[in-house]
Short mmCIF file of C-alpha atoms in Angstrom, two decimals:
data_model
loop_
_atom_site.label_atom_id
_atom_site.label_comp_id
_atom_site.label_asym_id
_atom_site.label_seq_id
_atom_site.Cartn_x
_atom_site.Cartn_y
_atom_site.Cartn_z
CA MET A 1 72.80 -89.89 -186.99
CA ASP A 2 72.17 -90.61 -190.79
CA VAL A 3 70.77 -94.02 -191.76
CA LEU A 4 74.04 -95.32 -193.18
CA ASN A 5 75.86 -94.83 -189.91
CA GLN A 6 72.90 -96.36 -188.27
CA ASP A 7 73.19 -99.37 -190.52
CA ARG A 8 76.83 -99.69 -189.78
CA GLY A 9 76.35 -99.43 -185.98
CA LEU A 10 73.62 -102.09 -186.24
CA LEU A 11 75.86 -104.37 -188.15
CA LYS A 12 78.85 -103.86 -185.86
CA ARG A 13 76.65 -104.79 -182.82
CA ILE A 14 75.32 -108.02 -184.47
CA GLU A 15 78.78 -109.09 -185.80
CA ALA A 16 80.31 -108.50 -182.42
CA TYR A 17 78.51 -111.56 -181.12
CA SER A 18 79.67 -113.77 -184.10
CA LEU A 19 83.27 -112.83 -183.50
CA GLU A 20 83.33 -114.28 -180.04
CA ASP A 21 81.39 -117.45 -181.31
CA GLU A 22 80.86 -118.41 -184.77
CA ALA A 23 77.66 -120.30 -183.99
CA TYR A 24 76.31 -117.69 -181.69
CA TRP A 25 73.08 -117.06 -183.49
CA SER A 26 72.25 -120.75 -183.49
CA PHE A 27 71.48 -120.41 -179.72
CA ARG A 28 72.33 -124.11 -179.31
CA GLY A 29 71.97 -124.90 -175.59
CA ARG A 30 71.09 -121.17 -174.89
CA SER A 31 67.43 -121.32 -175.73
CA LYS A 32 64.63 -121.87 -173.36
CA ARG A 33 60.96 -121.33 -173.67
CA HIS A 34 59.75 -119.95 -170.43
CA HIS A 35 57.15 -117.52 -168.98
CA CYS A 36 54.68 -116.51 -171.64
CA HIS A 37 56.84 -118.37 -174.46
CA ASP A 38 55.87 -121.62 -172.78
CA LEU A 39 52.08 -121.25 -172.65
CA ILE A 40 51.61 -123.18 -175.99
CA GLN A 41 53.68 -125.45 -178.22
CA TYR A 42 52.95 -124.12 -181.77
CA PRO A 43 54.50 -125.02 -185.21
CA ALA A 44 57.87 -123.52 -186.22
CA MET A 45 58.21 -121.09 -183.20
CA MET A 46 60.85 -118.49 -183.17
CA ILE A 47 63.64 -118.51 -180.55
CA PRO A 48 62.61 -115.70 -178.02
CA GLU A 49 66.23 -114.94 -176.90
CA MET A 50 67.39 -114.48 -180.57
CA GLN A 51 64.59 -112.17 -181.43
CA GLY A 52 65.03 -110.25 -178.10
CA GLU A 53 68.72 -109.69 -178.76
CA LEU A 54 68.06 -108.60 -182.35
CA ILE A 55 65.36 -106.08 -181.00
CA ASP A 56 67.88 -104.89 -178.39
CA ALA A 57 70.50 -104.34 -181.17
CA VAL A 58 67.95 -102.01 -183.02
CA LEU A 59 67.14 -100.25 -179.87
CA GLU A 60 70.62 -99.42 -178.96
CA GLY A 61 71.02 -97.41 -182.16
CA ASP A 62 67.42 -96.12 -182.53
CA ARG A 63 65.84 -94.71 -179.32
CA ASN A 64 62.77 -93.77 -181.41
CA VAL A 65 61.47 -97.34 -181.60
CA ARG A 66 58.15 -97.47 -179.77
CA ARG A 67 56.09 -99.73 -181.82
CA VAL A 68 56.80 -103.23 -183.12
CA PHE A 69 54.86 -105.15 -185.87
CA ASP A 70 54.62 -108.73 -186.75
CA PRO A 71 52.46 -109.60 -189.82
CA PHE A 72 52.77 -113.31 -189.11
CA VAL A 73 52.48 -113.29 -185.36
CA GLY A 74 51.71 -117.06 -184.79
CA SER A 75 51.95 -117.80 -181.01
CA GLY A 76 53.40 -114.39 -180.28
CA THR A 77 57.22 -114.81 -179.71
CA THR A 78 57.78 -111.19 -181.03
CA LEU A 79 54.91 -110.13 -178.93
CA GLY A 80 56.36 -111.50 -175.71
CA GLU A 81 59.80 -109.89 -176.35
CA ALA A 82 58.22 -106.61 -177.30
CA MET A 83 56.19 -106.45 -174.15
CA CYS A 84 59.19 -107.41 -171.98
CA ARG A 85 60.71 -104.12 -173.29
CA GLY A 86 57.57 -102.10 -172.85
CA LEU A 87 57.03 -101.66 -176.63
CA ASP A 88 53.66 -101.21 -178.17
CA PHE A 89 52.64 -104.08 -180.67
CA LEU A 90 50.64 -104.99 -183.66
CA GLY A 91 50.21 -108.71 -184.46
CA ILE A 92 48.38 -110.20 -187.39
CA ASP A 93 47.55 -113.85 -188.00
CA ILE A 94 44.74 -115.82 -189.80
CA ASN A 95 44.75 -118.65 -187.26
CA PRO A 96 42.20 -118.37 -184.52
CA LEU A 97 44.50 -120.40 -182.15
CA ALA A 98 47.35 -117.98 -182.80
CA ILE A 99 44.94 -115.07 -181.80
CA LEU A 100 43.89 -116.78 -178.68
CA ALA A 101 47.53 -117.48 -177.71
CA CYS A 102 48.43 -113.72 -178.21
CA GLU A 103 45.34 -112.51 -176.31
CA VAL A 104 46.39 -114.69 -173.29
CA LYS A 105 50.00 -113.46 -173.58
CA SER A 106 48.94 -109.89 -173.59
CA GLY A 107 47.30 -110.24 -170.18
CA PRO A 108 45.94 -109.19 -167.80
CA LEU A 109 48.03 -110.99 -165.30
CA TYR A 110 45.73 -111.43 -162.27
CA THR A 111 47.75 -114.33 -160.77
CA LYS A 112 46.11 -114.54 -157.36
CA LYS A 113 42.66 -114.54 -158.76
CA LEU A 114 43.72 -117.05 -161.36
CA ASN A 115 44.90 -119.53 -158.64
CA ASP A 116 41.55 -119.19 -156.97
CA LYS A 117 39.61 -119.69 -160.20
CA ALA A 118 41.75 -122.59 -161.34
CA ALA A 119 41.11 -124.44 -157.94
CA LEU A 120 37.32 -123.99 -158.48
CA LEU A 121 37.64 -125.05 -162.12
CA ILE A 122 39.54 -128.32 -161.25
CA ASN A 123 37.10 -129.22 -158.61
CA ALA A 124 34.22 -128.63 -160.99
CA ILE A 125 35.75 -130.99 -163.62
CA GLN A 126 36.37 -133.64 -161.01
CA ASN A 127 32.90 -133.58 -159.85
CA ASP A 128 31.28 -133.60 -163.23
CA GLU A 129 29.89 -137.21 -163.76
CA SER A 130 27.86 -136.48 -166.98
CA GLU A 131 28.68 -138.57 -169.99
CA LYS A 132 27.01 -135.99 -172.35
CA ILE A 133 29.36 -134.84 -175.16
CA ALA A 134 29.40 -131.08 -175.16
CA VAL A 135 30.54 -130.40 -178.75
CA SER A 136 29.77 -132.05 -182.11
CA PHE A 137 31.73 -132.03 -185.33
CA GLU A 138 32.43 -134.24 -188.23
CA GLY A 139 35.07 -136.88 -187.38
CA ILE A 140 34.75 -136.52 -183.57
CA ASP A 141 34.66 -140.38 -183.21
CA LYS A 142 37.57 -140.86 -185.41
CA TRP A 143 39.81 -138.36 -183.59
CA PHE A 144 38.86 -138.96 -179.98
CA ILE A 145 38.00 -142.20 -178.05
CA LYS A 146 34.83 -141.98 -176.03
CA SER A 147 36.53 -141.52 -172.66
CA ALA A 148 38.41 -138.66 -173.99
CA GLN A 149 35.34 -137.07 -175.39
CA ILE A 150 33.67 -137.42 -171.89
CA GLU A 151 36.54 -135.89 -170.07
CA LEU A 152 37.05 -133.09 -172.54
CA SER A 153 33.32 -132.32 -172.28
CA ALA A 154 33.63 -131.98 -168.50
CA ILE A 155 36.65 -129.61 -168.94
CA TYR A 156 34.62 -127.66 -171.63
CA ARG A 157 31.54 -127.28 -169.28
CA ALA A 158 33.61 -126.04 -166.36
CA ILE A 159 35.39 -123.43 -168.52
CA LYS A 160 32.10 -122.19 -169.92
CA ALA A 161 30.81 -121.84 -166.39
CA GLU A 162 33.73 -119.52 -165.38
CA PRO A 163 32.33 -115.91 -165.35
CA SER A 164 35.53 -113.97 -166.33
CA LYS A 165 36.59 -114.01 -169.99
CA TRP A 166 40.27 -113.26 -169.21
CA ALA A 167 40.33 -116.52 -167.20
CA ARG A 168 38.39 -118.47 -169.77
CA LYS A 169 40.88 -117.55 -172.40
CA ILE A 170 43.69 -118.97 -170.13
CA PHE A 171 41.79 -122.21 -169.63
CA TRP A 172 40.97 -122.53 -173.21
CA LEU A 173 44.63 -122.19 -174.08
CA SER A 174 45.39 -125.01 -171.62
CA MET A 175 42.46 -126.98 -173.15
CA SER A 176 44.09 -126.59 -176.68
CA SER A 177 47.29 -128.31 -175.42
CA THR A 178 45.05 -131.01 -173.71
CA VAL A 179 43.25 -131.82 -176.95
CA ARG A 180 46.49 -132.28 -178.83
CA ALA A 181 47.68 -134.60 -176.12
CA VAL A 182 44.59 -136.88 -176.06
CA CYS A 183 43.44 -136.98 -179.64
CA ASN A 184 44.01 -139.88 -182.03
CA SER A 185 46.42 -137.79 -184.24
CA ARG A 186 50.02 -138.45 -184.29
CA SER A 187 52.25 -135.96 -182.54
CA SER A 188 55.21 -136.47 -184.79
CA THR A 189 53.49 -134.49 -187.53
CA TYR A 190 51.31 -131.16 -187.61
CA LYS A 191 49.08 -132.95 -190.12
CA LEU A 192 46.09 -134.91 -188.92
CA HIS A 193 47.29 -138.48 -189.26
CA ILE A 194 45.73 -141.28 -187.26
CA LYS A 195 47.85 -143.10 -184.51
CA THR A 196 48.39 -146.73 -184.38
CA GLU A 197 45.90 -148.74 -182.33
CA GLU A 198 48.49 -149.22 -179.61
CA ALA A 199 49.00 -145.61 -179.27
CA ILE A 200 45.32 -144.75 -179.09
CA GLU A 201 44.87 -147.46 -176.50
CA ALA A 202 47.48 -145.56 -174.48
CA THR A 203 45.56 -142.17 -174.52
CA PRO A 204 46.13 -140.44 -171.36
CA SER A 205 43.34 -139.03 -169.08
CA ALA A 206 42.22 -135.58 -170.41
CA ARG A 207 41.51 -134.42 -166.83
CA GLU A 208 44.97 -135.28 -165.66
CA VAL A 209 46.53 -133.69 -168.65
CA PHE A 210 44.52 -130.52 -168.44
CA GLU A 211 45.19 -130.06 -164.69
CA LYS A 212 49.06 -130.45 -165.32
CA LYS A 213 49.03 -128.19 -168.16
CA LEU A 214 46.88 -125.58 -166.49
CA LEU A 215 49.05 -125.45 -163.33
CA LYS A 216 52.17 -125.15 -165.45
CA ASN A 217 50.59 -122.33 -167.31
CA ILE A 218 49.67 -120.52 -164.19
CA GLU A 219 53.38 -120.75 -163.19
CA ASN A 220 54.43 -119.37 -166.49
CA ILE A 221 51.97 -116.49 -166.11
CA LYS A 222 53.49 -115.76 -162.72
CA ASP A 223 56.99 -115.87 -164.23
CA GLN A 224 55.74 -113.42 -166.82
CA LYS A 225 54.47 -111.17 -164.22
CA GLN A 226 57.70 -111.21 -162.37
CA ILE A 227 59.75 -110.43 -165.48
CA PHE A 228 57.47 -107.48 -166.33
CA THR A 229 57.95 -106.30 -162.81
CA GLU A 230 61.72 -106.53 -162.91
CA ASN A 231 61.77 -104.70 -166.33
CA ASN A 232 59.53 -101.96 -164.87
CA VAL A 233 56.89 -102.57 -167.74
CA LEU A 234 53.97 -103.70 -165.54
CA LYS A 235 51.18 -101.43 -164.42
CA MET A 236 48.10 -102.52 -162.51
CA ALA A 237 48.74 -106.19 -163.32
CA SER A 238 48.98 -105.44 -167.09
CA SER A 239 51.75 -104.59 -169.44
CA ILE A 240 52.40 -100.94 -170.22
CA SER A 241 52.54 -102.07 -173.88
CA ASP A 242 49.54 -101.17 -176.04
CA VAL A 243 48.92 -104.44 -177.89
CA ILE A 244 46.66 -104.79 -180.96
CA ILE A 245 46.02 -108.39 -182.33
CA LYS A 246 44.16 -108.70 -185.63
CA ASN A 247 42.66 -111.90 -187.29
CA ALA A 248 43.44 -111.33 -190.87
CA ASN A 249 45.35 -112.62 -193.90
CA SER A 250 48.23 -110.18 -194.23
CA ALA A 251 48.09 -110.54 -198.13
CA ASN A 252 44.78 -108.46 -197.79
CA LYS A 253 44.68 -104.65 -196.97
CA ILE A 254 45.26 -104.00 -193.32
CA ARG A 255 43.40 -101.06 -191.77
CA ASN A 256 45.60 -99.41 -189.16
CA SER A 257 46.12 -95.71 -188.67
CA LEU A 258 49.45 -95.99 -186.68
CA LYS A 259 52.85 -96.37 -188.19
CA TYR A 260 55.39 -98.86 -186.73
CA ASP A 261 59.10 -98.45 -186.05
CA LEU A 262 60.32 -102.05 -186.25
CA LEU A 263 59.10 -105.16 -187.94
CA VAL A 264 60.17 -108.59 -186.51
CA SER A 265 58.68 -111.70 -188.08
CA SER A 266 58.96 -115.05 -189.68
CA PRO A 267 56.72 -115.72 -192.54
CA PRO A 268 55.30 -119.24 -193.35
CA TYR A 269 57.70 -121.47 -195.28
CA GLY A 270 55.29 -121.71 -198.13
CA ASP A 271 54.43 -125.37 -197.37
CA ASN A 272 51.51 -124.81 -195.21
CA GLN A 273 49.61 -127.58 -196.84
CA THR A 274 52.37 -130.07 -196.55
CA THR A 275 54.93 -129.96 -193.80
CA VAL A 276 54.02 -127.04 -191.48
CA THR A 277 50.25 -127.31 -191.47
CA TYR A 278 49.24 -124.56 -189.00
CA GLY A 279 45.68 -125.05 -189.72
CA GLN A 280 45.61 -128.81 -189.37
CA PHE A 281 47.59 -128.49 -186.18
CA SER A 282 44.96 -126.11 -184.79
CA TYR A 283 41.82 -127.67 -186.06
CA LEU A 284 40.93 -130.28 -183.33
CA PRO A 285 41.83 -127.88 -180.49
CA LEU A 286 39.60 -125.25 -181.99
CA MET A 287 36.68 -127.67 -182.22
CA TRP A 288 36.77 -127.78 -178.26
CA ILE A 289 37.07 -124.06 -177.75
CA ASP A 290 34.17 -121.48 -177.53
CA LEU A 291 35.40 -119.16 -180.25
CA SER A 292 33.07 -116.35 -179.00
CA ASP A 293 35.67 -115.92 -176.11
CA ILE A 294 38.36 -114.90 -178.63
CA ASP A 295 37.93 -111.16 -179.07
CA ASN A 296 39.37 -110.54 -182.49
CA LEU A 297 37.99 -113.08 -184.75
CA THR A 298 36.86 -111.62 -188.06
CA GLN A 299 37.62 -114.18 -190.81
CA GLU A 300 34.74 -116.48 -191.75
CA GLY A 301 34.93 -120.05 -193.03
CA LEU A 302 38.20 -120.88 -191.19
CA LEU A 303 36.90 -123.99 -189.59
CA ALA A 304 34.72 -125.25 -192.65
CA HIS A 305 37.00 -128.25 -192.75
CA LYS A 306 40.29 -129.44 -191.37
CA SER A 307 42.40 -127.73 -194.03
CA ALA A 308 40.33 -124.47 -194.33
CA ILE A 309 42.89 -122.28 -192.45
CA ASP A 310 45.78 -123.62 -194.62
CA SER A 311 43.77 -123.01 -197.84
CA MET A 312 43.09 -119.47 -196.86
CA SER A 313 46.72 -118.75 -195.87
CA LEU A 314 49.58 -117.54 -198.06
CA GLY A 315 49.79 -119.73 -201.21
CA GLY A 316 46.68 -121.76 -200.26
CA SER A 317 45.08 -121.13 -203.56
CA LEU A 318 46.72 -122.19 -206.72
CA LYS A 319 44.29 -120.59 -209.00
CA ASP A 320 45.47 -118.34 -211.78
CA SER A 321 49.10 -119.25 -211.20
CA VAL A 322 49.96 -118.28 -214.80
CA ILE A 323 48.60 -114.80 -214.40
CA LYS A 324 50.22 -114.36 -211.05
CA TYR A 325 53.57 -115.37 -212.49
CA GLU A 326 53.48 -112.73 -215.27
CA GLU A 327 52.80 -110.09 -212.47
CA ILE A 328 55.45 -111.32 -210.05
CA LYS A 329 58.40 -112.58 -212.37
CA MET A 330 59.89 -109.18 -212.95
CA ARG A 331 60.34 -108.53 -209.18
CA SER A 332 62.62 -111.43 -208.40
CA VAL A 333 65.28 -113.12 -210.68
CA SER A 334 65.70 -115.88 -207.84
CA LEU A 335 62.11 -116.83 -208.17
CA VAL A 336 62.35 -117.15 -212.05
CA ASN A 337 65.49 -119.32 -211.67
CA SER A 338 63.71 -121.50 -209.02
CA VAL A 339 60.51 -121.79 -211.25
CA GLU A 340 62.75 -122.98 -214.29
CA GLU A 341 64.58 -125.42 -212.14
CA ILE A 342 61.36 -126.98 -210.62
CA LYS A 343 59.74 -126.99 -213.92
CA SER A 344 62.27 -129.24 -215.42
CA VAL A 345 61.65 -131.78 -212.77
CA ASN A 346 57.93 -131.52 -211.96
CA PRO A 347 55.98 -128.73 -213.78
CA ASP A 348 52.89 -129.19 -211.51
CA ASN A 349 54.77 -128.10 -208.51
CA ILE A 350 55.62 -124.59 -209.66
CA LYS A 351 52.11 -123.46 -208.96
CA LYS A 352 52.72 -123.89 -205.18
CA LEU A 353 55.76 -121.67 -205.38
CA ILE A 354 54.23 -118.97 -207.61
CA SER A 355 51.04 -118.79 -205.58
CA PHE A 356 52.99 -118.50 -202.32
CA VAL A 357 55.42 -115.79 -203.52
CA TYR A 358 52.64 -113.92 -205.04
CA ASP A 359 50.70 -113.81 -201.78
CA LEU A 360 53.92 -113.11 -199.87
CA ASP A 361 54.60 -110.14 -202.06
CA LEU A 362 51.18 -108.70 -201.26
CA SER A 363 51.83 -109.19 -197.60
CA LEU A 364 55.09 -107.28 -198.01
CA CYS A 365 53.38 -104.42 -199.78
CA ASN A 366 50.78 -104.19 -196.92
CA SER A 367 53.46 -104.43 -194.24
CA LEU A 368 55.58 -101.70 -195.71
CA SER A 369 52.48 -99.46 -195.76
CA LEU A 370 52.45 -99.61 -191.86
CA LEU A 371 56.19 -98.86 -191.21
CA ARG A 372 57.66 -95.51 -190.78
CA ASP A 373 60.48 -94.37 -193.12
CA ASN A 374 63.80 -96.04 -192.38
CA ALA A 375 62.20 -98.57 -190.10
CA TYR A 376 64.23 -101.88 -189.78
CA MET A 377 62.74 -105.26 -190.74
CA ILE A 378 64.13 -108.56 -189.18
CA TRP A 379 62.82 -111.47 -191.04
CA THR A 380 63.60 -115.04 -190.03
CA LEU A 381 63.43 -117.23 -193.05
CA GLY A 382 63.72 -120.95 -193.89
CA ASN A 383 64.42 -122.24 -197.44
CA ARG A 384 61.95 -125.09 -198.26
CA ARG A 385 62.30 -127.65 -200.82
CA ILE A 386 60.14 -128.33 -203.79
CA SER A 387 60.65 -131.44 -205.91
CA ASN A 388 63.78 -131.81 -203.70
CA ILE A 389 65.13 -128.42 -205.00
CA GLU A 390 65.92 -125.78 -202.38
CA VAL A 391 63.98 -122.68 -202.88
CA PRO A 392 66.13 -119.48 -201.83
CA LEU A 393 63.36 -117.69 -199.93
CA ASP A 394 66.06 -115.43 -198.48
CA ARG A 395 67.15 -114.15 -201.94
CA ILE A 396 63.57 -114.02 -203.07
CA MET A 397 62.51 -111.80 -199.94
CA ARG A 398 65.43 -109.47 -200.50
CA GLU A 399 64.57 -109.02 -204.19
CA LEU A 400 60.94 -108.38 -203.56
CA LEU A 401 61.76 -105.84 -200.90
CA GLU A 402 64.37 -104.14 -203.04
CA PHE A 403 61.89 -104.01 -205.82
CA ARG A 404 59.73 -101.92 -203.41
CA GLY A 405 62.53 -99.51 -202.58
CA CYS A 406 63.92 -101.21 -199.39
CA HIS A 407 67.74 -101.44 -198.47
CA PHE A 408 69.55 -104.48 -197.57
CA VAL A 409 71.51 -104.22 -194.29
CA HIS A 410 72.70 -107.68 -193.36
CA LYS A 411 71.99 -111.49 -193.55
CA LEU A 412 72.81 -113.88 -190.72
CA GLU A 413 72.74 -117.65 -191.23
CA ARG A 414 72.13 -120.06 -188.47
CA ASP A 415 71.69 -123.79 -187.75
CA ILE A 416 68.34 -124.83 -186.47
CA PRO A 417 69.11 -127.01 -183.34
CA SER A 418 65.61 -127.70 -182.18
CA LYS A 419 62.91 -126.27 -184.41
CA ARG A 420 59.49 -127.59 -183.55
CA MET A 421 58.58 -128.90 -186.99
CA ALA A 422 58.42 -132.39 -188.59
CA THR A 423 61.96 -133.71 -189.33
CA ARG A 424 60.84 -135.08 -192.79
CA ASN A 425 57.96 -134.88 -195.06
CA GLN A 426 57.15 -137.33 -197.88
CA ILE A 427 59.46 -135.81 -200.40
CA ALA A 428 62.57 -134.67 -198.82
CA SER A 429 64.26 -133.56 -195.56
CA THR A 430 63.01 -130.35 -194.20
CA MET A 431 65.35 -127.36 -193.71
CA GLY A 432 68.07 -127.48 -191.08
CA LYS A 433 69.22 -123.85 -191.43
CA GLU A 434 67.64 -120.45 -191.16
CA SER A 435 68.46 -116.92 -192.49
CA ILE A 436 67.82 -113.77 -190.63
CA LEU A 437 67.38 -111.04 -193.32
CA ILE A 438 67.81 -107.52 -191.99
CA MET A 439 66.35 -104.87 -194.34
CA ARG A 440 65.37 -101.16 -193.95
CA ARG A 441 62.29 -99.62 -195.49
#
């Protein structure tokens, strides 16, 4: 089948859903985070069912798809859906917490051993009467009341005493959710903002939160194993998928000898230092995790301060924005129009947009180098606002990819019924819609 017929077949399969229900791709009331997708709550997560159905639509027309790639893997939604289908996978992210989440999701799934180890762990935590604080970092007394520090320290020591790294990783991931629940930062935003005195006084017991989250995660892992078994993609308590997770900035060159057949991803919105602050969200949990247990960490300086991850992510550096703009402006007329519109309102804010799009274009170049010819790309995109002006990231992305010889296939638009992100920032309402841009290399 030639590629144009393949495109038409894919488009027909995708549009068939919309003919039955105009709002089909919004997945309102049809989305549930379960099994491996419920191991961690992470900012701006993709909808597993939507990504899974889009992957299936590609697989139906292209039986040669064996390897899936996500250059912004986050907590691993695409990873989970790829593994459910027995597909090999490469995921890249700069955030150590994302890497940990993906390593846990990729197994192994020793559920019986995990039950036994969890019982011993919980017992050790309950019997730890020490008041010694196990970790030290700047701001610990600001972000944690003393009783929370003591209880988190007991959990930390118990996890460190567990001999199996695969189990420690699961425990650390449950610890990350516990830290978010008992810290003094507000849960209504991903930024580090101090709670009210009343809210701090109501801080729950870290021991109780951890036990509840761990037991829930064990059930999620059991569900994951059951799904893999039903899909015939489990072998010796592990997925048959060959999974590679890399800790890297996708704007930098990615060393990988394999070519991938399908890209499924959602890049950052470009406001990682304002609304969706992945780094600030992860900073306090990472202070209570032994990073040596995360296998693939290679980036240095990520925890130098609370905003280090965000500063090192796409668009994190505003340096040389004039030079960057001269290089990038010929590749996207929509970018130029946005820059001119924002400049008329607030000239200082164009640096954010230029720096992000410049880094995003580098990421696209690197990602394309890992894809085989005619591989499909499924990009889930949100159009942020700068100076209360909507930036058409969907059009910018299409133009950047077309500049590099890629072909447009289709664009879906969907409402976001329950995206996990702050509903407002200081400047304007955040996006309530997403676009799914389908391109072919």
